[in-house]
Every structure is written in structure tokens, then in C-alpha cells.
Amino acid sequence: MLIDPLGGFADLNRRHVRFINHPADRIREDYLRILRFYRFTTFYGDPDLGFDPDALDAIARNVDGLVQLSRERIGSEMMKLLSAPNPSPAIASMRMTGVLGATLPAADDRALGPLIQFEAEAGLSADPIRRLAVLGGDDVADRLRLSKAQTARLQILRDNIGSMTGLGEIAFRHGLDAAWSVTVLRSAIFETDVPNNASVMIADAANAKFPITATDLMPGLKGAALGAALRRLEQVWIASDFTMTASDLMTHLRQDPENR
């Protein structure tokens, strides 16, 4: 015999996520339940039901309690939520209840939905760092207590979204994943299509090997001049779409007026 004094079995059948009894009381017991409500609804709730209105009302009235939570707890919960297949409805609701502003001041979720669509079309898995990059916000790494590796990756994505750096160069310098992330981020934010040749361009560049080493330029060049020449040749090689051979580059070097 199933004893269900709180009516939870019916909620399970409907995939209806809600607080037990009075939502405000449950929230005040632990304000992290605000973020967990959004995560549980996103992962387990029926999308057609939306978010429980009583819960949303209680959340909006108690959002100030989030300041009592450690940044580690908030960061852990946000990363879990942003790992969901589609956290866009939850983030939009968080904006309306004030939760997004309390956890990520200055964040803007307008491009999150388009990003998720571009991710799906490109066959990319859910990535919380990529989604943080599209949300923006102030002092994200500190507010969410991101690791050094996560912080570095987020910075690479944010630095390259609005830059003029080509996808090939991003793939060469930062790898396949970073290049694809920047590709879909740019498309979502600037409302453009993913380039038709993106897949081939990124794959080729990520596997490209610069054909010149410092030894090739010695003993004619050394010290700072050697490093500068290598950097110039690398840029020339990248600009050629990684097609110039070592012989081509050495010829270019001999003709470079900066080496005369």
C-alpha cells in the first residue's frame, strides 16, 4: 500500500515540480532551493506545465535571501542548470523573478535560446561554459567560483566572440572545441548563419602544424629577432589558410624587409 499524505504521486505522474506545502517556508529553510527548483523543473518537469506559479511567487518575494548563500553553492547549482539540454526557459523565468540579476548581475539571456538551437544543429553537447559566455555578466568567474581552467576557457570564448580573428586561427590556437563554441556564439549573438565551410575549416586548422621551427631560422636570427620572425611567419602562414609550405615561408622571410 502506498501512503502519500502530500499528494506527491500525482505530481510525479504529471511531472509537476513544486514545493511541499508553503513554498516560502521551504525556501527560507535553504535559499539554494530557489536554484534547485529551476534545475529540477528543467530536468524532470513537463515543459507544457511550465513553472509552478505558487513557487514563482514565493521565489520573487524571497530572492533577496540568495545573498546568504556561498558563491560555491550558487556556482555549483548554476553549472548544473546550464548543463541541461535546454535551460533557456528556466533562465528566462529567473530573469523575470529577479534570480538571474541576483546571481549574475548584468547577464543577458536574449541569445541563449538561439545558441541552444545552433548547438543542436551543429551536434554540440550542452556546455555550461559556452552558455555562460553567451549570458555575459559582471565578474562571472568570481561570482560562481569557477576553477582556473573554467575561467581561462570562458575568457577565450568571450575574447573571441566579437574579435576579427578567423575561425581557422581560433581552431589552430585553442582547438576544435573552442572554435566551434565561438562559431555558434557568434551566430547566436549576431544573428547570422553558421558558415557553410565551418566544419572543414575548423577541422583542418585544428590539425594544422606550423612547418617552421626556431632551428630553421638559426643561426641567422637569434634572441628577440628570432621570436619576432617566427611570429610574423606564423601569421603569414595562418593568413594563407595554413597552405604555405616551409619552403614558401623561408622564401617569404628572405623577402621580408624587416629582416634586412
PDB file of C-alpha atoms in Angstrom:
ATOM      1  CA  MET A   1       0.000   0.000   0.000  1.00  0.00           C
ATOM      2  CA  LEU A   2       1.305   3.423  -0.948  1.00  0.00           C
ATOM      3  CA  ILE A   3       0.781   6.099   1.689  1.00  0.00           C
ATOM      4  CA  ASP A   4       1.013   9.534   0.089  1.00  0.00           C
ATOM      5  CA  PRO A   5      -0.190  12.230   2.512  1.00  0.00           C
ATOM      6  CA  LEU A   6       1.262  15.100   0.447  1.00  0.00           C
ATOM      7  CA  GLY A   7      -0.043  14.082  -2.962  1.00  0.00           C
ATOM      8  CA  GLY A   8       3.414  13.583  -4.380  1.00  0.00           C
ATOM      9  CA  PHE A   9       2.492  10.574  -6.506  1.00  0.00           C
ATOM     10  CA  ALA A  10       0.097  12.644  -8.597  1.00  0.00           C
ATOM     11  CA  ASP A  11       2.805  15.254  -9.075  1.00  0.00           C
ATOM     12  CA  LEU A  12       5.232  12.557 -10.191  1.00  0.00           C
ATOM     13  CA  ASN A  13       2.769  11.278 -12.771  1.00  0.00           C
ATOM     14  CA  ARG A  14       2.247  14.793 -14.103  1.00  0.00           C
ATOM     15  CA  ARG A  15       5.961  15.681 -13.840  1.00  0.00           C
ATOM     16  CA  HIS A  16       4.890  18.669 -11.792  1.00  0.00           C
ATOM     17  CA  VAL A  17       7.747  20.084  -9.703  1.00  0.00           C
ATOM     18  CA  ARG A  18       6.614  22.123  -6.714  1.00  0.00           C
ATOM     19  CA  PHE A  19       7.487  22.889  -3.107  1.00  0.00           C
ATOM     20  CA  ILE A  20       5.821  20.906  -0.324  1.00  0.00           C
ATOM     21  CA  ASN A  21       3.084  22.849   1.476  1.00  0.00           C
ATOM     22  CA  HIS A  22       4.065  26.529   1.703  1.00  0.00           C
ATOM     23  CA  PRO A  23       6.789  27.391  -0.860  1.00  0.00           C
ATOM     24  CA  ALA A  24       8.057  30.413   1.085  1.00  0.00           C
ATOM     25  CA  ASP A  25       8.666  28.287   4.181  1.00  0.00           C
ATOM     26  CA  ARG A  26      10.659  25.725   2.204  1.00  0.00           C
ATOM     27  CA  ILE A  27      12.713  28.451   0.527  1.00  0.00           C
ATOM     28  CA  ARG A  28      13.572  30.171   3.806  1.00  0.00           C
ATOM     29  CA  GLU A  29      14.872  26.876   5.184  1.00  0.00           C
ATOM     30  CA  ASP A  30      17.558  26.952   2.475  1.00  0.00           C
ATOM     31  CA  TYR A  31      17.603  29.628  -0.216  1.00  0.00           C
ATOM     32  CA  LEU A  32      19.511  27.306  -2.543  1.00  0.00           C
ATOM     33  CA  ARG A  33      16.134  25.650  -3.119  1.00  0.00           C
ATOM     34  CA  ILE A  34      15.331  28.569  -5.420  1.00  0.00           C
ATOM     35  CA  LEU A  35      18.003  27.433  -7.876  1.00  0.00           C
ATOM     36  CA  ARG A  36      17.236  23.765  -7.309  1.00  0.00           C
ATOM     37  CA  PHE A  37      13.593  24.389  -8.147  1.00  0.00           C
ATOM     38  CA  TYR A  38      14.644  25.703 -11.545  1.00  0.00           C
ATOM     39  CA  ARG A  39      17.068  22.836 -12.110  1.00  0.00           C
ATOM     40  CA  PHE A  40      14.625  20.108 -11.092  1.00  0.00           C
ATOM     41  CA  THR A  41      11.849  21.599 -13.225  1.00  0.00           C
ATOM     42  CA  THR A  42      14.204  21.866 -16.202  1.00  0.00           C
ATOM     43  CA  PHE A  43      15.429  18.284 -15.956  1.00  0.00           C
ATOM     44  CA  TYR A  44      12.327  16.498 -14.687  1.00  0.00           C
ATOM     45  CA  GLY A  45       9.288  18.721 -15.191  1.00  0.00           C
ATOM     46  CA  ASP A  46       6.767  18.650 -18.018  1.00  0.00           C
ATOM     47  CA  PRO A  47       7.649  21.574 -20.318  1.00  0.00           C
ATOM     48  CA  ASP A  48       3.973  22.030 -21.163  1.00  0.00           C
ATOM     49  CA  LEU A  49       3.151  22.672 -17.491  1.00  0.00           C
ATOM     50  CA  GLY A  50       5.753  25.382 -17.174  1.00  0.00           C
ATOM     51  CA  PHE A  51       6.913  26.551 -13.761  1.00  0.00           C
ATOM     52  CA  ASP A  52       4.672  26.213 -10.727  1.00  0.00           C
ATOM     53  CA  PRO A  53       3.056  29.663 -10.212  1.00  0.00           C
ATOM     54  CA  ASP A  54       2.992  29.406  -6.409  1.00  0.00           C
ATOM     55  CA  ALA A  55       6.697  28.615  -6.446  1.00  0.00           C
ATOM     56  CA  LEU A  56       7.460  31.558  -8.728  1.00  0.00           C
ATOM     57  CA  ASP A  57       5.539  33.921  -6.482  1.00  0.00           C
ATOM     58  CA  ALA A  58       7.441  32.743  -3.411  1.00  0.00           C
ATOM     59  CA  ILE A  59      10.756  32.943  -5.259  1.00  0.00           C
ATOM     60  CA  ALA A  60      10.143  36.526  -6.366  1.00  0.00           C
ATOM     61  CA  ARG A  61       9.293  37.523  -2.792  1.00  0.00           C
ATOM     62  CA  ASN A  62      12.352  35.822  -1.310  1.00  0.00           C
ATOM     63  CA  VAL A  63      15.030  36.404  -3.928  1.00  0.00           C
ATOM     64  CA  ASP A  64      16.987  38.674  -1.576  1.00  0.00           C
ATOM     65  CA  GLY A  65      17.800  35.618   0.518  1.00  0.00           C
ATOM     66  CA  LEU A  66      20.216  34.396  -2.148  1.00  0.00           C
ATOM     67  CA  VAL A  67      22.867  36.739  -0.733  1.00  0.00           C
ATOM     68  CA  GLN A  68      23.097  34.418   2.273  1.00  0.00           C
ATOM     69  CA  LEU A  69      24.460  31.602   0.112  1.00  0.00           C
ATOM     70  CA  SER A  70      28.129  30.955  -0.557  1.00  0.00           C
ATOM     71  CA  ARG A  71      29.312  31.588  -4.090  1.00  0.00           C
ATOM     72  CA  GLU A  72      30.488  27.982  -4.296  1.00  0.00           C
ATOM     73  CA  ARG A  73      26.950  26.667  -3.731  1.00  0.00           C
ATOM     74  CA  ILE A  74      25.459  29.109  -6.221  1.00  0.00           C
ATOM     75  CA  GLY A  75      28.143  28.309  -8.789  1.00  0.00           C
ATOM     76  CA  SER A  76      27.679  24.566  -8.456  1.00  0.00           C
ATOM     77  CA  GLU A  77      23.922  24.844  -8.925  1.00  0.00           C
ATOM     78  CA  MET A  78      24.185  27.238 -11.875  1.00  0.00           C
ATOM     79  CA  MET A  79      26.656  24.987 -13.675  1.00  0.00           C
ATOM     80  CA  LYS A  80      24.311  22.025 -13.230  1.00  0.00           C
ATOM     81  CA  LEU A  81      21.374  24.025 -14.576  1.00  0.00           C
ATOM     82  CA  LEU A  82      23.341  25.273 -17.578  1.00  0.00           C
ATOM     83  CA  SER A  83      24.286  21.660 -18.363  1.00  0.00           C
ATOM     84  CA  ALA A  84      20.636  20.844 -19.107  1.00  0.00           C
ATOM     85  CA  PRO A  85      19.644  20.192 -22.723  1.00  0.00           C
ATOM     86  CA  ASN A  86      17.574  23.390 -22.743  1.00  0.00           C
ATOM     87  CA  PRO A  87      17.885  25.710 -19.740  1.00  0.00           C
ATOM     88  CA  SER A  88      16.553  28.697 -21.701  1.00  0.00           C
ATOM     89  CA  PRO A  89      13.014  28.706 -20.183  1.00  0.00           C
ATOM     90  CA  ALA A  90      14.460  28.488 -16.669  1.00  0.00           C
ATOM     91  CA  ILE A  91      16.923  31.321 -17.271  1.00  0.00           C
ATOM     92  CA  ALA A  92      14.135  33.472 -18.726  1.00  0.00           C
ATOM     93  CA  SER A  93      11.979  32.803 -15.656  1.00  0.00           C
ATOM     94  CA  MET A  94      14.940  33.563 -13.408  1.00  0.00           C
ATOM     95  CA  ARG A  95      15.275  36.921 -15.134  1.00  0.00           C
ATOM     96  CA  MET A  96      11.606  37.723 -14.508  1.00  0.00           C
ATOM     97  CA  THR A  97      11.712  36.744 -10.827  1.00  0.00           C
ATOM     98  CA  GLY A  98      14.980  38.604 -10.203  1.00  0.00           C
ATOM     99  CA  VAL A  99      17.052  35.476  -9.614  1.00  0.00           C
ATOM    100  CA  LEU A 100      19.270  35.958 -12.668  1.00  0.00           C
ATOM    101  CA  GLY A 101      20.133  39.501 -11.670  1.00  0.00           C
ATOM    102  CA  ALA A 102      20.908  38.364  -8.137  1.00  0.00           C
ATOM    103  CA  THR A 103      23.241  35.580  -9.235  1.00  0.00           C
ATOM    104  CA  LEU A 104      24.731  37.050 -12.440  1.00  0.00           C
ATOM    105  CA  PRO A 105      24.367  40.838 -12.479  1.00  0.00           C
ATOM    106  CA  ALA A 106      24.226  42.342 -15.997  1.00  0.00           C
ATOM    107  CA  ALA A 107      23.627  38.940 -17.613  1.00  0.00           C
ATOM    108  CA  ASP A 108      21.533  38.997 -20.794  1.00  0.00           C
ATOM    109  CA  ASP A 109      19.726  35.823 -21.844  1.00  0.00           C
ATOM    110  CA  ARG A 110      18.339  37.003 -25.188  1.00  0.00           C
ATOM    111  CA  ALA A 111      20.819  34.956 -27.234  1.00  0.00           C
ATOM    112  CA  LEU A 112      20.643  31.806 -25.087  1.00  0.00           C
ATOM    113  CA  GLY A 113      17.709  30.266 -26.968  1.00  0.00           C
ATOM    114  CA  PRO A 114      19.315  30.818 -30.393  1.00  0.00           C
ATOM    115  CA  LEU A 115      22.601  29.427 -29.062  1.00  0.00           C
ATOM    116  CA  ILE A 116      20.920  26.210 -27.959  1.00  0.00           C
ATOM    117  CA  GLN A 117      19.364  25.872 -31.420  1.00  0.00           C
ATOM    118  CA  PHE A 118      22.728  26.378 -33.122  1.00  0.00           C
ATOM    119  CA  GLU A 119      24.316  23.870 -30.732  1.00  0.00           C
ATOM    120  CA  ALA A 120      21.747  21.265 -31.735  1.00  0.00           C
ATOM    121  CA  GLU A 121      22.218  21.926 -35.451  1.00  0.00           C
ATOM    122  CA  ALA A 122      25.996  21.624 -35.095  1.00  0.00           C
ATOM    123  CA  GLY A 123      25.747  18.460 -32.992  1.00  0.00           C
ATOM    124  CA  LEU A 124      27.409  20.070 -29.981  1.00  0.00           C
ATOM    125  CA  SER A 125      26.794  18.799 -26.475  1.00  0.00           C
ATOM    126  CA  ALA A 126      25.436  21.010 -23.705  1.00  0.00           C
ATOM    127  CA  ASP A 127      28.258  23.118 -22.312  1.00  0.00           C
ATOM    128  CA  PRO A 128      27.769  25.378 -19.272  1.00  0.00           C
ATOM    129  CA  ILE A 129      30.871  27.475 -20.019  1.00  0.00           C
ATOM    130  CA  ARG A 130      29.682  28.185 -23.559  1.00  0.00           C
ATOM    131  CA  ARG A 131      26.290  29.185 -22.178  1.00  0.00           C
ATOM    132  CA  LEU A 132      27.902  31.420 -19.570  1.00  0.00           C
ATOM    133  CA  ALA A 133      29.767  33.101 -22.421  1.00  0.00           C
ATOM    134  CA  VAL A 134      26.512  33.954 -24.174  1.00  0.00           C
ATOM    135  CA  LEU A 135      24.899  35.217 -20.963  1.00  0.00           C
ATOM    136  CA  GLY A 136      27.745  37.575 -20.126  1.00  0.00           C
ATOM    137  CA  GLY A 137      27.518  39.399 -16.821  1.00  0.00           C
ATOM    138  CA  ASP A 138      29.879  41.010 -14.343  1.00  0.00           C
ATOM    139  CA  ASP A 139      32.642  39.114 -12.520  1.00  0.00           C
ATOM    140  CA  VAL A 140      31.194  35.762 -13.585  1.00  0.00           C
ATOM    141  CA  ALA A 141      34.235  33.676 -12.678  1.00  0.00           C
ATOM    142  CA  ASP A 142      34.396  35.126  -9.173  1.00  0.00           C
ATOM    143  CA  ARG A 143      30.657  35.077  -8.533  1.00  0.00           C
ATOM    144  CA  LEU A 144      30.375  31.414  -9.499  1.00  0.00           C
ATOM    145  CA  ARG A 145      33.773  30.408  -8.135  1.00  0.00           C
ATOM    146  CA  LEU A 146      34.868  28.879 -11.415  1.00  0.00           C
ATOM    147  CA  SER A 147      38.073  26.870 -11.497  1.00  0.00           C
ATOM    148  CA  LYS A 148      41.182  28.302 -13.157  1.00  0.00           C
ATOM    149  CA  ALA A 149      40.635  26.075 -16.186  1.00  0.00           C
ATOM    150  CA  GLN A 150      36.979  27.097 -16.483  1.00  0.00           C
ATOM    151  CA  THR A 151      37.886  30.760 -16.093  1.00  0.00           C
ATOM    152  CA  ALA A 152      40.560  30.547 -18.783  1.00  0.00           C
ATOM    153  CA  ARG A 153      38.190  28.813 -21.185  1.00  0.00           C
ATOM    154  CA  LEU A 154      35.411  31.335 -20.545  1.00  0.00           C
ATOM    155  CA  GLN A 155      37.848  34.183 -21.206  1.00  0.00           C
ATOM    156  CA  ILE A 156      38.960  32.659 -24.514  1.00  0.00           C
ATOM    157  CA  LEU A 157      35.356  32.415 -25.691  1.00  0.00           C
ATOM    158  CA  ARG A 158      34.384  35.909 -24.572  1.00  0.00           C
ATOM    159  CA  ASP A 159      37.535  37.456 -26.058  1.00  0.00           C
ATOM    160  CA  ASN A 160      36.874  35.885 -29.454  1.00  0.00           C
ATOM    161  CA  ILE A 161      33.119  36.402 -29.840  1.00  0.00           C
ATOM    162  CA  GLY A 162      33.459  39.969 -31.082  1.00  0.00           C
ATOM    163  CA  SER A 163      37.004  39.804 -32.385  1.00  0.00           C
ATOM    164  CA  MET A 164      38.070  39.778 -36.028  1.00  0.00           C
ATOM    165  CA  THR A 165      40.032  36.560 -35.501  1.00  0.00           C
ATOM    166  CA  GLY A 166      39.068  33.911 -38.047  1.00  0.00           C
ATOM    167  CA  LEU A 167      37.683  30.547 -37.033  1.00  0.00           C
ATOM    168  CA  GLY A 168      40.724  28.834 -38.509  1.00  0.00           C
ATOM    169  CA  GLU A 169      43.117  30.769 -36.313  1.00  0.00           C
ATOM    170  CA  ILE A 170      40.959  30.112 -33.241  1.00  0.00           C
ATOM    171  CA  ALA A 171      40.954  26.386 -34.043  1.00  0.00           C
ATOM    172  CA  PHE A 172      44.732  26.384 -34.528  1.00  0.00           C
ATOM    173  CA  ARG A 173      45.467  28.283 -31.319  1.00  0.00           C
ATOM    174  CA  HIS A 174      42.752  26.962 -28.998  1.00  0.00           C
ATOM    175  CA  GLY A 175      41.457  23.736 -30.517  1.00  0.00           C
ATOM    176  CA  LEU A 176      38.369  22.282 -32.153  1.00  0.00           C
ATOM    177  CA  ASP A 177      36.019  22.795 -29.214  1.00  0.00           C
ATOM    178  CA  ALA A 178      36.847  26.478 -28.761  1.00  0.00           C
ATOM    179  CA  ALA A 179      36.448  27.191 -32.468  1.00  0.00           C
ATOM    180  CA  TRP A 180      33.048  25.519 -32.647  1.00  0.00           C
ATOM    181  CA  SER A 181      31.942  27.293 -29.481  1.00  0.00           C
ATOM    182  CA  VAL A 182      32.924  30.677 -30.914  1.00  0.00           C
ATOM    183  CA  THR A 183      31.168  29.770 -34.174  1.00  0.00           C
ATOM    184  CA  VAL A 184      27.788  29.145 -32.560  1.00  0.00           C
ATOM    185  CA  LEU A 185      28.220  32.008 -30.088  1.00  0.00           C
ATOM    186  CA  ARG A 186      28.796  34.462 -32.927  1.00  0.00           C
ATOM    187  CA  SER A 187      25.807  33.121 -34.845  1.00  0.00           C
ATOM    188  CA  ALA A 188      23.541  33.380 -31.793  1.00  0.00           C
ATOM    189  CA  ILE A 189      24.636  36.846 -30.712  1.00  0.00           C
ATOM    190  CA  PHE A 190      24.954  38.486 -34.124  1.00  0.00           C
ATOM    191  CA  GLU A 191      22.012  36.599 -35.667  1.00  0.00           C
ATOM    192  CA  THR A 192      23.999  35.120 -38.538  1.00  0.00           C
ATOM    193  CA  ASP A 193      24.141  31.658 -40.066  1.00  0.00           C
ATOM    194  CA  VAL A 194      26.976  29.271 -39.327  1.00  0.00           C
ATOM    195  CA  PRO A 195      29.399  29.452 -42.294  1.00  0.00           C
ATOM    196  CA  ASN A 196      28.840  26.627 -44.768  1.00  0.00           C
ATOM    197  CA  ASN A 197      32.503  25.652 -44.683  1.00  0.00           C
ATOM    198  CA  ALA A 198      32.867  25.886 -40.903  1.00  0.00           C
ATOM    199  CA  SER A 199      33.223  22.147 -40.329  1.00  0.00           C
ATOM    200  CA  VAL A 200      36.046  21.639 -42.835  1.00  0.00           C
ATOM    201  CA  MET A 201      37.762  24.922 -41.958  1.00  0.00           C
ATOM    202  CA  ILE A 202      37.806  24.214 -38.236  1.00  0.00           C
ATOM    203  CA  ALA A 203      38.874  20.576 -38.580  1.00  0.00           C
ATOM    204  CA  ASP A 204      41.713  21.394 -40.983  1.00  0.00           C
ATOM    205  CA  ALA A 205      43.002  24.266 -38.865  1.00  0.00           C
ATOM    206  CA  ALA A 206      42.813  22.325 -35.600  1.00  0.00           C
ATOM    207  CA  ASN A 207      45.036  19.629 -37.123  1.00  0.00           C
ATOM    208  CA  ALA A 208      47.449  22.004 -38.869  1.00  0.00           C
ATOM    209  CA  LYS A 209      51.120  22.024 -37.817  1.00  0.00           C
ATOM    210  CA  PHE A 210      53.248  25.133 -38.295  1.00  0.00           C
ATOM    211  CA  PRO A 211      56.071  23.890 -40.564  1.00  0.00           C
ATOM    212  CA  ILE A 212      58.808  26.203 -39.242  1.00  0.00           C
ATOM    213  CA  THR A 213      60.776  25.888 -36.008  1.00  0.00           C
ATOM    214  CA  ALA A 214      63.307  28.184 -34.388  1.00  0.00           C
ATOM    215  CA  THR A 215      66.097  25.903 -35.578  1.00  0.00           C
ATOM    216  CA  ASP A 216      65.147  26.634 -39.193  1.00  0.00           C
ATOM    217  CA  LEU A 217      65.940  30.321 -38.677  1.00  0.00           C
ATOM    218  CA  MET A 218      69.219  29.870 -36.835  1.00  0.00           C
ATOM    219  CA  PRO A 219      71.992  30.933 -36.759  1.00  0.00           C
ATOM    220  CA  GLY A 220      70.944  33.862 -38.954  1.00  0.00           C
ATOM    221  CA  LEU A 221      68.471  35.057 -36.344  1.00  0.00           C
ATOM    222  CA  LYS A 222      68.605  34.848 -32.588  1.00  0.00           C
ATOM    223  CA  GLY A 223      67.089  36.330 -29.460  1.00  0.00           C
ATOM    224  CA  ALA A 224      64.211  38.781 -29.829  1.00  0.00           C
ATOM    225  CA  ALA A 225      64.660  38.965 -33.602  1.00  0.00           C
ATOM    226  CA  LEU A 226      64.210  35.196 -33.857  1.00  0.00           C
ATOM    227  CA  GLY A 227      60.986  35.260 -31.852  1.00  0.00           C
ATOM    228  CA  ALA A 228      59.598  38.183 -33.851  1.00  0.00           C
ATOM    229  CA  ALA A 229      60.366  36.473 -37.160  1.00  0.00           C
ATOM    230  CA  LEU A 230      58.656  33.271 -36.034  1.00  0.00           C
ATOM    231  CA  ARG A 231      55.546  35.196 -35.027  1.00  0.00           C
ATOM    232  CA  ARG A 232      55.414  37.054 -38.361  1.00  0.00           C
ATOM    233  CA  LEU A 233      55.829  33.837 -40.322  1.00  0.00           C
ATOM    234  CA  GLU A 234      53.111  32.160 -38.304  1.00  0.00           C
ATOM    235  CA  GLN A 235      50.695  34.990 -39.107  1.00  0.00           C
ATOM    236  CA  VAL A 236      51.583  34.776 -42.813  1.00  0.00           C
ATOM    237  CA  TRP A 237      51.007  31.017 -42.712  1.00  0.00           C
ATOM    238  CA  ILE A 238      47.649  31.434 -40.960  1.00  0.00           C
ATOM    239  CA  ALA A 239      46.612  34.089 -43.497  1.00  0.00           C
ATOM    240  CA  SER A 240      47.330  31.567 -46.269  1.00  0.00           C
ATOM    241  CA  ASP A 241      44.749  29.249 -44.675  1.00  0.00           C
ATOM    242  CA  PHE A 242      47.619  27.061 -43.469  1.00  0.00           C
ATOM    243  CA  THR A 243      48.663  26.186 -47.028  1.00  0.00           C
ATOM    244  CA  MET A 244      52.169  27.691 -47.239  1.00  0.00           C
ATOM    245  CA  THR A 245      54.991  25.170 -47.010  1.00  0.00           C
ATOM    246  CA  ALA A 246      58.250  25.571 -45.122  1.00  0.00           C
ATOM    247  CA  SER A 247      59.923  26.479 -48.413  1.00  0.00           C
ATOM    248  CA  ASP A 248      57.280  29.126 -49.137  1.00  0.00           C
ATOM    249  CA  LEU A 249      57.751  30.625 -45.700  1.00  0.00           C
ATOM    250  CA  MET A 250      61.534  30.710 -45.939  1.00  0.00           C
ATOM    251  CA  THR A 251      61.237  32.492 -49.285  1.00  0.00           C
ATOM    252  CA  HIS A 252      58.868  34.979 -47.701  1.00  0.00           C
ATOM    253  CA  LEU A 253      61.317  35.502 -44.848  1.00  0.00           C
ATOM    254  CA  ARG A 254      64.165  36.323 -47.222  1.00  0.00           C
ATOM    255  CA  GLN A 255      61.931  38.896 -48.928  1.00  0.00           C
ATOM    256  CA  ASP A 256      60.679  40.385 -45.651  1.00  0.00           C
ATOM    257  CA  PRO A 257      62.055  43.934 -45.357  1.00  0.00           C
ATOM    258  CA  GLU A 258      62.025  43.633 -41.556  1.00  0.00           C
ATOM    259  CA  ASN A 259      64.838  41.082 -41.824  1.00  0.00           C
ATOM    260  CA  ARG A 260      67.085  43.309 -43.912  1.00  0.00           C
TER     261      ARG A 260
END
